[in-house]
Amino acid sequence: MHRLLVVHGPNLNLLGKREPEVYGTVSLEEINQSIQQLAKQLAVEVKIIQSNSEGEIVDEIHKAIEWTDGILINPGGLTHYSVVLRDAVAAAALPTVEVHLSNLHTREKFRQTSVIAAACLGQIHGFGAESYLLGLRALAKILESNSGNTE
């Protein structure tokens, strides 16, 4: 069974209340429940964390090197400027998928660039809470293919 770290970045604890016209009305708890349900279906184990602290997220990624097979990450506002987080993802050298609720390309200019993306296998954005589930499916499929257990 593959093990994955799911990371929710700064301010994502406010989902459902924070700018619902941009991020939707689904709460972080509801997203986490959906992730857990899909993880069971995909036969993957997930550890889910949320932090408003860049350093804490970096520490969790460092710890994950020892036990996880991949990372699903929504870096939140860190997406656009955190070279530190980008370097942590690159150093972990784990298959990583970046996800976002909103479509970055339709947002403000400063939100259209991800410094994290180049250290990831791919990026899924613009599908609301479904972005997480699409990312989880993609990551599970990649890990399955890499281990030689294709359907």
mmCIF file of C-alpha atoms in Angstrom:
data_model
loop_
_atom_site.group_PDB
_atom_site.id
_atom_site.type_symbol
_atom_site.label_atom_id
_atom_site.label_comp_id
_atom_site.label_asym_id
_atom_site.label_seq_id
_atom_site.Cartn_x
_atom_site.Cartn_y
_atom_site.Cartn_z
ATOM 1 C CA MET A 1 0.000 0.000 0.000
ATOM 2 C CA HIS A 2 1.398 3.375 -1.020
ATOM 3 C CA ARG A 3 1.582 6.131 1.575
ATOM 4 C CA LEU A 4 1.028 9.774 0.672
ATOM 5 C CA LEU A 5 1.427 13.073 2.436
ATOM 6 C CA VAL A 6 -1.339 15.579 1.701
ATOM 7 C CA VAL A 7 -0.346 19.156 2.489
ATOM 8 C CA HIS A 8 -2.728 22.092 2.798
ATOM 9 C CA GLY A 9 -0.885 25.413 2.980
ATOM 10 C CA PRO A 10 -1.643 28.746 4.641
ATOM 11 C CA ASN A 11 -5.212 29.973 5.023
ATOM 12 C CA LEU A 12 -6.736 26.769 3.672
ATOM 13 C CA ASN A 13 -8.121 26.114 7.148
ATOM 14 C CA LEU A 14 -10.577 28.929 6.300
ATOM 15 C CA LEU A 15 -12.063 27.188 3.254
ATOM 16 C CA GLY A 16 -15.820 27.460 3.090
ATOM 17 C CA LYS A 17 -15.682 30.893 4.721
ATOM 18 C CA ARG A 18 -12.812 32.599 2.889
ATOM 19 C CA GLU A 19 -13.755 34.239 -0.417
ATOM 20 C CA PRO A 20 -16.351 31.615 -1.404
ATOM 21 C CA GLU A 21 -16.710 33.242 -4.835
ATOM 22 C CA VAL A 22 -13.088 32.213 -5.510
ATOM 23 C CA TYR A 23 -12.541 29.099 -3.389
ATOM 24 C CA GLY A 24 -16.073 27.705 -3.074
ATOM 25 C CA THR A 25 -18.124 26.790 -0.033
ATOM 26 C CA VAL A 26 -16.622 23.375 0.699
ATOM 27 C CA SER A 27 -14.787 23.307 4.030
ATOM 28 C CA LEU A 28 -11.317 21.854 4.551
ATOM 29 C CA GLU A 29 -12.852 19.134 6.721
ATOM 30 C CA GLU A 30 -15.171 18.152 3.850
ATOM 31 C CA ILE A 31 -12.217 18.068 1.448
ATOM 32 C CA ASN A 32 -10.267 15.904 3.898
ATOM 33 C CA GLN A 33 -13.200 13.491 4.205
ATOM 34 C CA SER A 34 -13.379 13.203 0.412
ATOM 35 C CA ILE A 35 -9.628 12.593 0.249
ATOM 36 C CA GLN A 36 -9.867 9.866 2.916
ATOM 37 C CA GLN A 37 -12.773 8.163 1.115
ATOM 38 C CA LEU A 38 -10.997 8.177 -2.235
ATOM 39 C CA ALA A 39 -7.758 7.009 -0.638
ATOM 40 C CA LYS A 40 -9.575 3.928 0.679
ATOM 41 C CA GLN A 41 -10.956 3.214 -2.803
ATOM 42 C CA LEU A 42 -7.495 3.597 -4.315
ATOM 43 C CA ALA A 43 -5.888 1.507 -1.557
ATOM 44 C CA VAL A 44 -3.505 4.267 -0.501
ATOM 45 C CA GLU A 45 -2.810 5.543 2.987
ATOM 46 C CA VAL A 46 -2.828 9.301 3.489
ATOM 47 C CA LYS A 47 -1.521 11.567 6.205
ATOM 48 C CA ILE A 48 -3.143 14.992 5.948
ATOM 49 C CA ILE A 49 -1.657 18.152 7.401
ATOM 50 C CA GLN A 50 -2.519 21.846 7.236
ATOM 51 C CA SER A 51 -0.262 24.631 8.401
ATOM 52 C CA ASN A 52 -0.099 28.387 8.140
ATOM 53 C CA SER A 53 3.654 28.176 8.759
ATOM 54 C CA GLU A 54 6.087 27.763 5.885
ATOM 55 C CA GLY A 55 8.715 26.243 8.188
ATOM 56 C CA GLU A 56 6.314 23.666 9.593
ATOM 57 C CA ILE A 57 5.344 22.567 6.083
ATOM 58 C CA VAL A 58 9.022 22.235 5.119
ATOM 59 C CA ASP A 59 9.658 20.183 8.278
ATOM 60 C CA GLU A 60 6.742 17.848 7.434
ATOM 61 C CA ILE A 61 8.092 17.332 3.907
ATOM 62 C CA HIS A 62 11.534 16.520 5.328
ATOM 63 C CA LYS A 63 9.997 13.965 7.722
ATOM 64 C CA ALA A 64 7.955 12.479 4.882
ATOM 65 C CA ILE A 65 11.097 11.457 3.007
ATOM 66 C CA GLU A 66 11.440 8.560 5.459
ATOM 67 C CA TRP A 67 7.930 7.138 5.160
ATOM 68 C CA THR A 68 5.964 8.361 2.173
ATOM 69 C CA ASP A 69 5.841 7.446 -1.489
ATOM 70 C CA GLY A 70 4.491 10.765 -2.758
ATOM 71 C CA ILE A 71 3.108 14.191 -1.927
ATOM 72 C CA LEU A 72 -0.109 15.944 -2.876
ATOM 73 C CA ILE A 73 0.254 19.637 -2.080
ATOM 74 C CA ASN A 74 -1.794 22.800 -2.204
ATOM 75 C CA PRO A 75 0.814 25.371 -1.169
ATOM 76 C CA GLY A 76 -1.755 28.182 -0.983
ATOM 77 C CA GLY A 77 -0.125 31.613 -1.109
ATOM 78 C CA LEU A 78 3.336 30.021 -0.792
ATOM 79 C CA THR A 79 2.886 28.883 -4.394
ATOM 80 C CA HIS A 80 3.951 32.197 -5.808
ATOM 81 C CA TYR A 81 7.096 33.052 -3.866
ATOM 82 C CA SER A 82 8.359 30.272 -1.595
ATOM 83 C CA VAL A 83 11.667 29.129 -2.983
ATOM 84 C CA VAL A 84 12.193 27.442 0.398
ATOM 85 C CA LEU A 85 9.136 25.238 -0.136
ATOM 86 C CA ARG A 86 10.097 24.579 -3.745
ATOM 87 C CA ASP A 87 13.543 23.465 -2.601
ATOM 88 C CA ALA A 88 12.037 21.174 0.060
ATOM 89 C CA VAL A 89 9.846 19.477 -2.561
ATOM 90 C CA ALA A 90 12.819 19.124 -4.921
ATOM 91 C CA ALA A 91 15.083 17.799 -2.148
ATOM 92 C CA ALA A 92 12.499 15.231 -1.075
ATOM 93 C CA ALA A 93 12.716 13.782 -4.605
ATOM 94 C CA LEU A 94 9.271 12.215 -4.204
ATOM 95 C CA PRO A 95 6.579 12.192 -6.871
ATOM 96 C CA THR A 96 4.610 15.348 -6.111
ATOM 97 C CA VAL A 97 1.412 16.763 -7.572
ATOM 98 C CA GLU A 98 0.482 20.396 -6.944
ATOM 99 C CA VAL A 99 -3.216 21.244 -6.713
ATOM 100 C CA HIS A 100 -5.249 24.439 -6.448
ATOM 101 C CA LEU A 101 -8.950 25.098 -6.114
ATOM 102 C CA SER A 102 -8.995 28.091 -8.447
ATOM 103 C CA ASN A 103 -7.625 28.460 -11.962
ATOM 104 C CA LEU A 104 -4.304 30.236 -11.432
ATOM 105 C CA HIS A 105 -4.276 31.564 -14.981
ATOM 106 C CA THR A 106 -7.471 33.556 -14.472
ATOM 107 C CA ARG A 107 -6.308 35.127 -11.206
ATOM 108 C CA GLU A 108 -4.281 38.247 -10.485
ATOM 109 C CA LYS A 109 -0.961 38.442 -12.336
ATOM 110 C CA PHE A 110 1.084 37.694 -9.186
ATOM 111 C CA ARG A 111 -0.907 34.462 -8.671
ATOM 112 C CA GLN A 112 -0.345 33.132 -12.185
ATOM 113 C CA THR A 113 3.160 31.812 -11.529
ATOM 114 C CA SER A 114 4.028 28.845 -9.334
ATOM 115 C CA VAL A 115 7.616 28.507 -8.165
ATOM 116 C CA ILE A 116 6.670 25.053 -6.834
ATOM 117 C CA ALA A 117 5.437 23.613 -10.151
ATOM 118 C CA ALA A 118 8.869 22.920 -11.635
ATOM 119 C CA ALA A 119 9.646 20.583 -8.722
ATOM 120 C CA CYS A 120 6.396 18.637 -9.248
ATOM 121 C CA LEU A 121 5.272 15.971 -11.697
ATOM 122 C CA GLY A 122 2.263 18.070 -12.571
ATOM 123 C CA GLN A 123 -0.252 20.655 -11.488
ATOM 124 C CA ILE A 124 -4.052 20.480 -11.363
ATOM 125 C CA HIS A 125 -6.047 23.628 -10.797
ATOM 126 C CA GLY A 126 -9.384 25.239 -11.458
ATOM 127 C CA PHE A 127 -11.709 22.391 -10.485
ATOM 128 C CA GLY A 128 -12.543 23.473 -6.948
ATOM 129 C CA ALA A 129 -12.367 20.733 -4.322
ATOM 130 C CA GLU A 130 -12.292 18.172 -7.151
ATOM 131 C CA SER A 131 -8.717 19.317 -7.902
ATOM 132 C CA TYR A 132 -7.562 17.400 -4.817
ATOM 133 C CA LEU A 133 -9.298 14.207 -5.935
ATOM 134 C CA LEU A 134 -7.973 14.483 -9.481
ATOM 135 C CA GLY A 135 -4.480 15.007 -8.045
ATOM 136 C CA LEU A 136 -4.832 12.041 -5.705
ATOM 137 C CA ARG A 137 -5.982 9.799 -8.556
ATOM 138 C CA ALA A 138 -3.081 10.932 -10.740
ATOM 139 C CA LEU A 139 -0.517 10.401 -8.000
ATOM 140 C CA ALA A 140 -1.885 6.968 -7.073
ATOM 141 C CA LYS A 141 -1.838 5.910 -10.746
ATOM 142 C CA ILE A 142 1.746 7.114 -11.187
ATOM 143 C CA LEU A 143 2.903 5.262 -8.090
ATOM 144 C CA GLU A 144 1.049 2.129 -9.194
ATOM 145 C CA SER A 145 2.684 2.293 -12.642
ATOM 146 C CA ASN A 146 6.130 2.889 -11.139
ATOM 147 C CA SER A 147 5.798 -0.161 -8.906
ATOM 148 C CA GLY A 148 4.829 -2.385 -11.833
ATOM 149 C CA ASN A 149 1.318 -3.075 -10.578
ATOM 150 C CA THR A 150 -0.703 -1.906 -13.559
ATOM 151 C CA GLU A 151 -4.292 -2.943 -14.061
#
